[in-house]
Tab-separated table of C-alpha atoms in Angstrom:
chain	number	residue	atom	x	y	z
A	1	UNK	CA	11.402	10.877	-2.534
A	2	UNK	CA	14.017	13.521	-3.478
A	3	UNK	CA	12.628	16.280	-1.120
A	4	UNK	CA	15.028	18.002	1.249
A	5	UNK	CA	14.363	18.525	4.464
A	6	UNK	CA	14.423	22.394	4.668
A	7	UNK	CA	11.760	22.594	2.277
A	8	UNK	CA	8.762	23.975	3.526
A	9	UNK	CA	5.727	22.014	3.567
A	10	UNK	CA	4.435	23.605	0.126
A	11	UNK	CA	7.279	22.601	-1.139
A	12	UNK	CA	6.821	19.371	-0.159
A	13	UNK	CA	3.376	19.413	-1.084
A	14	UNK	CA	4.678	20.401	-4.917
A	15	UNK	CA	7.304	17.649	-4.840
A	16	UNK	CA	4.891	14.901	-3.887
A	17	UNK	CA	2.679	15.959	-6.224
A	18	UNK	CA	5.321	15.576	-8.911
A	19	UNK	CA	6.598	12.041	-8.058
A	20	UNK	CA	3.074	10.523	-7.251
A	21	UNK	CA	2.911	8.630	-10.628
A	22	UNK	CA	5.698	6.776	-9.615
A	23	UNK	CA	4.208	6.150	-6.415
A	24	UNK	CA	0.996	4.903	-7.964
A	25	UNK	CA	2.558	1.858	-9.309
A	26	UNK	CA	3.860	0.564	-5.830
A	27	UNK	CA	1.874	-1.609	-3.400
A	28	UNK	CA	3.975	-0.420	0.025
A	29	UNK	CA	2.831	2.774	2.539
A	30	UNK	CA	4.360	5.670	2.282
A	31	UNK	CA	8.460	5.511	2.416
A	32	UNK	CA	9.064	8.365	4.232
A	33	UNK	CA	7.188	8.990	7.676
A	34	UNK	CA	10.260	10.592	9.473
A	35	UNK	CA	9.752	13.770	11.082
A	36	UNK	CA	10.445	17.188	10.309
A	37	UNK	CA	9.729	20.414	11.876
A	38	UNK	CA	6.911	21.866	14.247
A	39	UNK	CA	5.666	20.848	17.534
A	40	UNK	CA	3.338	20.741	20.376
A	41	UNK	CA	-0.200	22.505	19.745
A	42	UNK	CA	1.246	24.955	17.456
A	43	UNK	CA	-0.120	25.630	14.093
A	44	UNK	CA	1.972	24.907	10.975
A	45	UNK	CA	1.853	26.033	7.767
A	46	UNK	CA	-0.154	24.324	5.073
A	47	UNK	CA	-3.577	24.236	7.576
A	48	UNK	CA	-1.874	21.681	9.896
A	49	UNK	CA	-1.991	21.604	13.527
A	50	UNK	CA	0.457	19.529	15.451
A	51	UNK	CA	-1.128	17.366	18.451
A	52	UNK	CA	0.125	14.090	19.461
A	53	UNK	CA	3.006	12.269	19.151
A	54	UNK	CA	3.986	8.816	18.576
A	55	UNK	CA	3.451	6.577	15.785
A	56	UNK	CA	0.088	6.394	13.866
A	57	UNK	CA	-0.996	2.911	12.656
A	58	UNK	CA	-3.604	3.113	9.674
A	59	UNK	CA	-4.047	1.109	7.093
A	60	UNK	CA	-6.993	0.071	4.118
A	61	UNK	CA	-8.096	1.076	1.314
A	62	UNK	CA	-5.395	1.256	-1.644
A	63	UNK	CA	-7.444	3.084	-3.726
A	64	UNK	CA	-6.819	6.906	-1.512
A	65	UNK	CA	-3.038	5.541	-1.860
A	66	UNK	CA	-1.743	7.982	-3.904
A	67	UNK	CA	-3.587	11.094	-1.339
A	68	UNK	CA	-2.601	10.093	1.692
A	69	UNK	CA	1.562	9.610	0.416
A	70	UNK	CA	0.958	13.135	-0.465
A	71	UNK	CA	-0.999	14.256	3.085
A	72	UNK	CA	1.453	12.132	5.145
A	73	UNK	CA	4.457	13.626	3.533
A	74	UNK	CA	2.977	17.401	4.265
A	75	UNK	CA	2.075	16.130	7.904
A	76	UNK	CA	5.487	14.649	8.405
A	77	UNK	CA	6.749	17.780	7.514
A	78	UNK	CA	4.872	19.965	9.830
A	79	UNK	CA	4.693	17.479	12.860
A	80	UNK	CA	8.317	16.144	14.127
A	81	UNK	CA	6.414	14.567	17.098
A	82	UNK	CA	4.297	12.098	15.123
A	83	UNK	CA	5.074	9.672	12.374
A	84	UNK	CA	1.747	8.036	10.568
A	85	UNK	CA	2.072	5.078	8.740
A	86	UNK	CA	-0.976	4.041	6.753
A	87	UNK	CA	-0.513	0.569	4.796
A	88	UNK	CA	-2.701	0.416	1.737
A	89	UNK	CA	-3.396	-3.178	2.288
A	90	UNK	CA	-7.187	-2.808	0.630
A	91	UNK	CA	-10.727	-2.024	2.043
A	92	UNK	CA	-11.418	-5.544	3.984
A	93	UNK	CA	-7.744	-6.281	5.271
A	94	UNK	CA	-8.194	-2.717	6.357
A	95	UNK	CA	-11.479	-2.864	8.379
A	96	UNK	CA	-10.288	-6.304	9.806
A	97	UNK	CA	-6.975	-4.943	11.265
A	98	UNK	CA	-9.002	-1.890	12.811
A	99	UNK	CA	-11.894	-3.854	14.201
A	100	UNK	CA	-9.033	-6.291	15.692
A	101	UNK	CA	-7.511	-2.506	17.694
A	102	UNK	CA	-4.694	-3.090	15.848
A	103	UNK	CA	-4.940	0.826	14.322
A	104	UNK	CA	-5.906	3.856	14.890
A	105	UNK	CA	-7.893	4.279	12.084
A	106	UNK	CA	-9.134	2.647	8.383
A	107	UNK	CA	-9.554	3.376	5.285
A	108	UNK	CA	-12.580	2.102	3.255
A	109	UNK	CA	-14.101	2.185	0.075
A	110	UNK	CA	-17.500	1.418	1.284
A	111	UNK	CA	-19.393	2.176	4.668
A	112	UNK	CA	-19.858	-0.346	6.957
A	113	UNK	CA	-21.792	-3.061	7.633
A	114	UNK	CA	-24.003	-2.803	10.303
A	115	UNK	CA	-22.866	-6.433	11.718
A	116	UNK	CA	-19.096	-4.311	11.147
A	117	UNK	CA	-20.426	-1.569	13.349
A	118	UNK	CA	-21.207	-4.154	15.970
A	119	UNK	CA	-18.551	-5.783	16.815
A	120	UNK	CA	-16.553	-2.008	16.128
A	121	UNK	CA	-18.265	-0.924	20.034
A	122	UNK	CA	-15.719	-3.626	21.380
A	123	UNK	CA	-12.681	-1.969	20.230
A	124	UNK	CA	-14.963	1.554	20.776
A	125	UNK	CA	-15.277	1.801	24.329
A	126	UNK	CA	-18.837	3.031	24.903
A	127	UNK	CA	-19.082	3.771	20.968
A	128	UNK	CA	-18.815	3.063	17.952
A	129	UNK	CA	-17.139	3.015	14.313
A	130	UNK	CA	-18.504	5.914	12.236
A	131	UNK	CA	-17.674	6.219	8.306
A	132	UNK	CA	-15.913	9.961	7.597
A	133	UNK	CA	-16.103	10.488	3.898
A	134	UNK	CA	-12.628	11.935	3.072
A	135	UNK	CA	-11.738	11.332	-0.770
A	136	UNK	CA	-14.237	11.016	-3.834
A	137	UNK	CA	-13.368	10.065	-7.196
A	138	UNK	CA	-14.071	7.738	-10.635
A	139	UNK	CA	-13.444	4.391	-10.900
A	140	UNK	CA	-11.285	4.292	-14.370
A	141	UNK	CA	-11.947	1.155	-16.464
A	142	UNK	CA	-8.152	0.866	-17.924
A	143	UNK	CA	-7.886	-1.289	-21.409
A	144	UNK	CA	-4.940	-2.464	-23.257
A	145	UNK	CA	-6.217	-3.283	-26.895
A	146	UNK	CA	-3.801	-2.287	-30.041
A	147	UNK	CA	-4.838	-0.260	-32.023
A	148	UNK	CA	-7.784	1.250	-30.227
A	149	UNK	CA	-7.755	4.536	-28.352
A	150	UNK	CA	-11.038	5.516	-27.960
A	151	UNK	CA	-13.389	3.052	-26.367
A	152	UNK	CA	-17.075	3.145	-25.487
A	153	UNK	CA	-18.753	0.376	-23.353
A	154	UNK	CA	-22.191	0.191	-21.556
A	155	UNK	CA	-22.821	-1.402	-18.125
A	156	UNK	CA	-24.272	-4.279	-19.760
A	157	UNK	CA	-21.713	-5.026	-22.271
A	158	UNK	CA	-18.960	-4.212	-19.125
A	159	UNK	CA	-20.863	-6.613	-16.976
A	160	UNK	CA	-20.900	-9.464	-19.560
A	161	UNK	CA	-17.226	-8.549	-20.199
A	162	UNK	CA	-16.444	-9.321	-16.414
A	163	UNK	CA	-18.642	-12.332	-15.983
A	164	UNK	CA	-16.467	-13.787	-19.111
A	165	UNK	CA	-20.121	-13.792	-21.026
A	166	UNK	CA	-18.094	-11.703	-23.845
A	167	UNK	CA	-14.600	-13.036	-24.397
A	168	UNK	CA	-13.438	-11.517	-27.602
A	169	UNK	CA	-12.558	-7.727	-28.278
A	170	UNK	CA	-14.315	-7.763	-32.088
A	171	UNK	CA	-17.109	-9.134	-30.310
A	172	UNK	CA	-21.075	-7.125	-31.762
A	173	UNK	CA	-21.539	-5.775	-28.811
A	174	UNK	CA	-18.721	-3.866	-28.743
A	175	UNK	CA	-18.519	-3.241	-32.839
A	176	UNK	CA	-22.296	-1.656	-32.160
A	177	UNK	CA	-20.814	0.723	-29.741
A	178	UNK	CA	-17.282	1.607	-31.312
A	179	UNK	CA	-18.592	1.866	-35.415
A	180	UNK	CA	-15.255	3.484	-36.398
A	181	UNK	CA	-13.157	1.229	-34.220
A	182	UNK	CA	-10.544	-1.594	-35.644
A	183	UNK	CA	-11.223	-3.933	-33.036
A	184	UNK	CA	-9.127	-6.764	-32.757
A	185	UNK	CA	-9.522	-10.527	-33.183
A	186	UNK	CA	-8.195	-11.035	-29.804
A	187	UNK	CA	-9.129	-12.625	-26.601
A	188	UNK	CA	-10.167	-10.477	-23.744
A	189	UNK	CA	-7.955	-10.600	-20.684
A	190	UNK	CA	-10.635	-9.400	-17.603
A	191	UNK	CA	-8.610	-8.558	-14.431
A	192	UNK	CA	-10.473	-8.719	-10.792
A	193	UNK	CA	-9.238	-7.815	-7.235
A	194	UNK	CA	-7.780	-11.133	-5.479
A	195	UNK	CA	-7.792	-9.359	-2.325
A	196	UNK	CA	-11.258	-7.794	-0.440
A	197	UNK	CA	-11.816	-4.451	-2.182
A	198	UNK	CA	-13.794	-1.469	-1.435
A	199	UNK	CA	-12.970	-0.995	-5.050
A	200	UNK	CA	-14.334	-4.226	-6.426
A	201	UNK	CA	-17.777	-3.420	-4.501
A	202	UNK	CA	-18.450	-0.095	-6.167
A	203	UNK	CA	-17.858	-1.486	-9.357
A	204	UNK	CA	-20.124	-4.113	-8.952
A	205	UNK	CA	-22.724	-2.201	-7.238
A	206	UNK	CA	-22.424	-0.128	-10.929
A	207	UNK	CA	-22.586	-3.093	-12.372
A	208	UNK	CA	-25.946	-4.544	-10.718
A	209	UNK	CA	-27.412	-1.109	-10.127
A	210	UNK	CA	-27.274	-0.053	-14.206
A	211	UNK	CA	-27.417	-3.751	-15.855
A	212	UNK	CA	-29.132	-5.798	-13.468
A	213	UNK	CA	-29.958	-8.493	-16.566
A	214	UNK	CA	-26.765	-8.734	-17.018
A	215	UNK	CA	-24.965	-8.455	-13.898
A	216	UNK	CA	-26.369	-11.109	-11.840
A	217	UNK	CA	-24.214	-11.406	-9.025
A	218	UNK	CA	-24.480	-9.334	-5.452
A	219	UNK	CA	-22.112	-6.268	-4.890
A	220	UNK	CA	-19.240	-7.295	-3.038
A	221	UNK	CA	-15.847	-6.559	-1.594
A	222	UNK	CA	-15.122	-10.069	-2.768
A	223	UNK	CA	-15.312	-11.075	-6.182
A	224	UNK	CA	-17.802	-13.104	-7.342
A	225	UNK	CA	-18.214	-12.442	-11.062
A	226	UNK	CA	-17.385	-15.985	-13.570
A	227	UNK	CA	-13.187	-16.578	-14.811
A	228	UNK	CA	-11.294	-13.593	-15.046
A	229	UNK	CA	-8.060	-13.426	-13.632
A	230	UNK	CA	-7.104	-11.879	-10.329
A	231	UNK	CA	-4.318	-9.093	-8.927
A	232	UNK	CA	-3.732	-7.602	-5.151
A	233	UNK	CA	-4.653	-4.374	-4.810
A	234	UNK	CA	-5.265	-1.201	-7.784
A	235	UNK	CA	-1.466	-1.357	-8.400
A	236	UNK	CA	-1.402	-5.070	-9.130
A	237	UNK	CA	-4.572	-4.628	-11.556
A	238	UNK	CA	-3.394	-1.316	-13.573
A	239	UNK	CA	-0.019	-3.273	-14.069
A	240	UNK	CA	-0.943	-6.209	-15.077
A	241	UNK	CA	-3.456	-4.241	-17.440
A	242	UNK	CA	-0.415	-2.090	-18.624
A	243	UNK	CA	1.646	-5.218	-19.877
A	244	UNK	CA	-1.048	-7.217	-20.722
A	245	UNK	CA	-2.407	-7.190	-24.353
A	246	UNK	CA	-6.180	-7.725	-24.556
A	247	UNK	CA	-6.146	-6.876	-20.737
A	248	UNK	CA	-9.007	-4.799	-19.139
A	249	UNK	CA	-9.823	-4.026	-15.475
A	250	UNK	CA	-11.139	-1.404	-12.811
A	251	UNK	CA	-9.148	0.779	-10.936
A	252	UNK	CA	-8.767	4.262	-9.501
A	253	UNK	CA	-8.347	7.267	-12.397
A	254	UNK	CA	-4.770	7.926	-10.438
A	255	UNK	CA	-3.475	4.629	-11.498
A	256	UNK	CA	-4.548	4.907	-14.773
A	257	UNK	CA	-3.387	8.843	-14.930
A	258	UNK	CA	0.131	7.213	-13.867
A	259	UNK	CA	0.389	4.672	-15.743
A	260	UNK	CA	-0.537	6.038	-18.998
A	261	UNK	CA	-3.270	3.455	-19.194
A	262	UNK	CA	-6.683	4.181	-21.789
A	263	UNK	CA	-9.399	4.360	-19.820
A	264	UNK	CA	-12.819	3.689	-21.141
A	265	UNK	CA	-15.755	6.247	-22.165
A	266	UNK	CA	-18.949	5.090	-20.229
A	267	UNK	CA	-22.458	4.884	-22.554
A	268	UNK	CA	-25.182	6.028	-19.875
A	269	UNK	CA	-27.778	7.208	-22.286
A	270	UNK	CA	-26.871	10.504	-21.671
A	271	UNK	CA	-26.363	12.699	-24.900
A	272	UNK	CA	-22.663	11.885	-25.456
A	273	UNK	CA	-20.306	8.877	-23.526
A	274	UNK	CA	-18.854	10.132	-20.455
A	275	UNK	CA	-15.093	10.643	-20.121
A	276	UNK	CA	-13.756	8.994	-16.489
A	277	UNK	CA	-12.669	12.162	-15.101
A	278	UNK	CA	-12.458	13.965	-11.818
A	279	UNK	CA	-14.867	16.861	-12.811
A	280	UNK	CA	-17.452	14.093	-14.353
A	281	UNK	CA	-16.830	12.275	-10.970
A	282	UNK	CA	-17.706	15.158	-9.164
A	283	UNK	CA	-20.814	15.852	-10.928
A	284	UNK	CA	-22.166	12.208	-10.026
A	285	UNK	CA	-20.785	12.083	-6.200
A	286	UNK	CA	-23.013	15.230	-6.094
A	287	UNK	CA	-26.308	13.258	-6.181
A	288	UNK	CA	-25.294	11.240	-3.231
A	289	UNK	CA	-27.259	10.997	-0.110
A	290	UNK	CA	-26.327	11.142	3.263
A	291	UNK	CA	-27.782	7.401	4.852
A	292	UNK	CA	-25.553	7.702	7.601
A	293	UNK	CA	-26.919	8.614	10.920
A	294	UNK	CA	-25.811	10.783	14.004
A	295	UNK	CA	-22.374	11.852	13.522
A	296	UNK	CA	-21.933	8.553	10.597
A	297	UNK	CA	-21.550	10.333	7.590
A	298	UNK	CA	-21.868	6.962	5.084
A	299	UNK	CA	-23.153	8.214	1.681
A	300	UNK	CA	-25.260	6.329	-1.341
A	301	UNK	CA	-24.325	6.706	-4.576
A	302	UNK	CA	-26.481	7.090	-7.875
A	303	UNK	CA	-24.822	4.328	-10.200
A	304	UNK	CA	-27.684	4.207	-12.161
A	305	UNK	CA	-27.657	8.038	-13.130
A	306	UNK	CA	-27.903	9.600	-16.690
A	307	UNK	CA	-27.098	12.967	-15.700
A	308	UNK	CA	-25.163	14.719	-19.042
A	309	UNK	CA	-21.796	14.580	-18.129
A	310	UNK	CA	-21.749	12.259	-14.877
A	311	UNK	CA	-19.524	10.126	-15.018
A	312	UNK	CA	-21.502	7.282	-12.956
A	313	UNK	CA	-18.799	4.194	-11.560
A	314	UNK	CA	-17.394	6.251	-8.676
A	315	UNK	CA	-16.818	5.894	-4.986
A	316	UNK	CA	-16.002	7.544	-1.643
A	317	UNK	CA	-13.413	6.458	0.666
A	318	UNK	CA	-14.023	7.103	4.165
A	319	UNK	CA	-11.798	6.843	6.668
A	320	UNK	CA	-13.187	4.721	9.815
A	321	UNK	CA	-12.518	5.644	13.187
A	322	UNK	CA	-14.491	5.551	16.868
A	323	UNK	CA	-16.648	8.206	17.671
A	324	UNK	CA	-16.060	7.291	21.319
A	325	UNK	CA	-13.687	5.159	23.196
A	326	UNK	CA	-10.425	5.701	20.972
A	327	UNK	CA	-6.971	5.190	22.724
A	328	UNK	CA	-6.098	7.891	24.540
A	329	UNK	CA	-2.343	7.127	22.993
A	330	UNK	CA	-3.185	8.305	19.905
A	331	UNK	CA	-6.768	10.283	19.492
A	332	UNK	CA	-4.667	13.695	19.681
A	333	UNK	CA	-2.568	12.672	16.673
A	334	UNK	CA	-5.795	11.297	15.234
A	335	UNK	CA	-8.238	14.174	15.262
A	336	UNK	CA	-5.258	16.291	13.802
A	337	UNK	CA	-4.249	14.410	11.179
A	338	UNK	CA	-8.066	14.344	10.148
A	339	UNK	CA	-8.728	17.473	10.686
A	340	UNK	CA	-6.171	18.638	8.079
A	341	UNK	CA	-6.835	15.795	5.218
A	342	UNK	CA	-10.435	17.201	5.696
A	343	UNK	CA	-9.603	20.836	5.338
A	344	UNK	CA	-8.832	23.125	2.519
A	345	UNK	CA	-5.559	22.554	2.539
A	346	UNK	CA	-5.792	18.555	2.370
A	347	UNK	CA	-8.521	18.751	-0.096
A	348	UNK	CA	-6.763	20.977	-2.619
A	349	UNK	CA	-4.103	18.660	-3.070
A	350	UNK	CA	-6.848	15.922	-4.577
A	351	UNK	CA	-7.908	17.050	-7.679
A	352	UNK	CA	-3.980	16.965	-9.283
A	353	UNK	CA	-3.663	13.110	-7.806
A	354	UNK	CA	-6.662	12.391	-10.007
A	355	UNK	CA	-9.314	12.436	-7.117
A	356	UNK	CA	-12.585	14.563	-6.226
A	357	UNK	CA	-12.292	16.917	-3.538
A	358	UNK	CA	-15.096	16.468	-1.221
A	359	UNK	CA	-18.220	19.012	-1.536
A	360	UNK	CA	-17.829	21.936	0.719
A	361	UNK	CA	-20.891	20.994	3.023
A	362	UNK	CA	-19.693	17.446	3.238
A	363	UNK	CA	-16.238	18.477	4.515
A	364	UNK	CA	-17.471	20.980	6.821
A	365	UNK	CA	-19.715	17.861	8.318
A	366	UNK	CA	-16.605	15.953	8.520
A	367	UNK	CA	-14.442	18.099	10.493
A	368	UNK	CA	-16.921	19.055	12.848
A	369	UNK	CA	-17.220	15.481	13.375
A	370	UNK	CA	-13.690	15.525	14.141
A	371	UNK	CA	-13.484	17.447	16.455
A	372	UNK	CA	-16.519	15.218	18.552
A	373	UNK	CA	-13.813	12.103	18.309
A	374	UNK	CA	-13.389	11.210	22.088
């Protein structure tokens, strides 16, 4: 990024803000970790307080990419002392490196497993892993089909769609829900995660949860719909949807916000299709329930939900870290770095990247969960 280093961290925060479409379309961490300015214990601008140093491994979930370039460039410009580095190497890779002690913390698109939380109190020293929800948001469904601009699709037709039941873009189905449409006579091109997704298991957990006929497979980081053809990580699906006629595939609404990608108006039975927007989003992640318990904050979703105006194939990425027994190396660096994603500050820099800030009593949960990290 073209940011000089005597900009303030607003500044920076603008900057990265302005560039993030470009970073959208990579599949690599953030570039630039390097330190510059503050120190210690002593509070920066931007809600950030400095504690720590060192180097930060994280790494998960690619689909809070696009947030955490922006909140690592702001906390690289408060916090000389510490560099974090957080690979977007997807939701499973990411929960296997942490559970290995390899990082300081994950990033997931769904809560653990409870046979994950087991084998987390070996790396967790007389704890455990707990699930921090930290960024909330739709899942866009991105199309490439000439000629068509405005597309409507149910879970059932989406599911058959995926599970290569429909293979053909003038197909009834999708004439009955697009009357004015010129659909095309042309094969449909259905993208899937290669890689273990947090992404891939919302999506499917819509799929099953609002067309269960149709949808017959389990939810699943790993894909198990019929044909298809596969990408690594939301970059490498939103491109290949972006160059691909016919193409169609599931990704975060910052991918498809940067790559100028169509996205798909979901039929719930509410009054009017829903627009996959961060607003719509929010409405939805609002009927989620805390299932989480103690200081795990895991959350279930309403896929099913016909709410006017929810926008119902969403998710919430938490970030995964020990409540006790973290490395004494880097907890200081840890807590802080949480703290401020989780804070106003952090949080107001979502709904621009095409994300949903978390509710108000959620985050408030979240950093006073913090703060318990030992």
């Amino acid at each position: 990024m073209k940011l000089q280093r005597k900009n303030r961290v607003r500044a920076l925060a603008v900057g990265a803000l302005a560039v993030s479409g470009a970073l959208a379309l990579t599949a690599c961490g953030s570039d630039d970790t390097s330190a510059s300015g503050g120190t210690g214990t002593s509070a920066a601008p931007a809600g950030i307080k400095c504690e720590g140093k060192g180097k930060l491994r994280a790494s998960g979930s690619s689909a809070q990419k696009n947030a955490m370039d922006v909140w690592v460039q702001n906390y690289a410009g408060a916090c000389k002392d510490t560099e974090i580095n957080y690979q977007p190497t997807g939701s499973g890779a990411g929960i296997t490196t942490f559970l290995q002690g390899q990082t300081a913390f994950a990033g997931s698109d769904s809560a653990l497993k409870p046979e994950e939380v087991a084998k987390s109190q070996k790396i967790c020293k007389g704890g455990q892993a707990i699930n921090l929800p930290m960024v909330g948001g739709p899942i866009a469904v991105g199309y490439n089909v000439p000629g068509v601009d405005n597309l409507v699709l149910d879970a059932p037709t989406l599911a058959k769609i995926f599970d290569s039941q429909i293979t053909n873009w003038n197909d009834a189905a999708i004439k009955k829900l697009n009357p004015g449409a010129s659909l095309p006579d042309l094969k449909i091109q259905a993208f899937h995660r290669s890689d273990d997704s947090g992404t891939t298991d919302n999506f499917t957990k819509y799929l099953k949860g609002a067309a269960p006929d149709a949808w017959k497979h389990e939810p699943a980081k790993t894909w198990e719909g019929k044909g298809g053809q596969a990408a690594s990580g939301s970059a490498g699906v939103s491109s290949q949807v972006k160059q691909t006629s016919g193409a169609i595939s599931y990704f975060e609404l910052s991918y498809a916000t940067a790559g100028k990608i169509p996205t798909v108006k979901i039929n719930t039975g509410a009054k009017a299709p829903v627009d996959a927007t961060v607003d719509n989003a929010s409405k939805a992640i609002a009927e989620a329930k805390q299932i989480g318990k103690g200081d795990d904050l895991a959350l279930q979703l309403n896929y099913a939900t016909k709410a006017e105006g929810a926008y119902p194939i969403t998710l919430v990425t938490y970030e995964i870290a020990c409540d006790k027994g973290n490395k004494a190396a880097t907890l200081p660096a840890t807590k802080s770095f949480l703290t401020y994603i989780a804070g106003k500050d952090g949080q107001a820099a979502l709904k621009d990247l095409g994300y949903a800030p978390l509710p108000t009593e959620i985050a408030d949960k979240v950093r006073k969960t913090v703060a318990t990290l030992a």
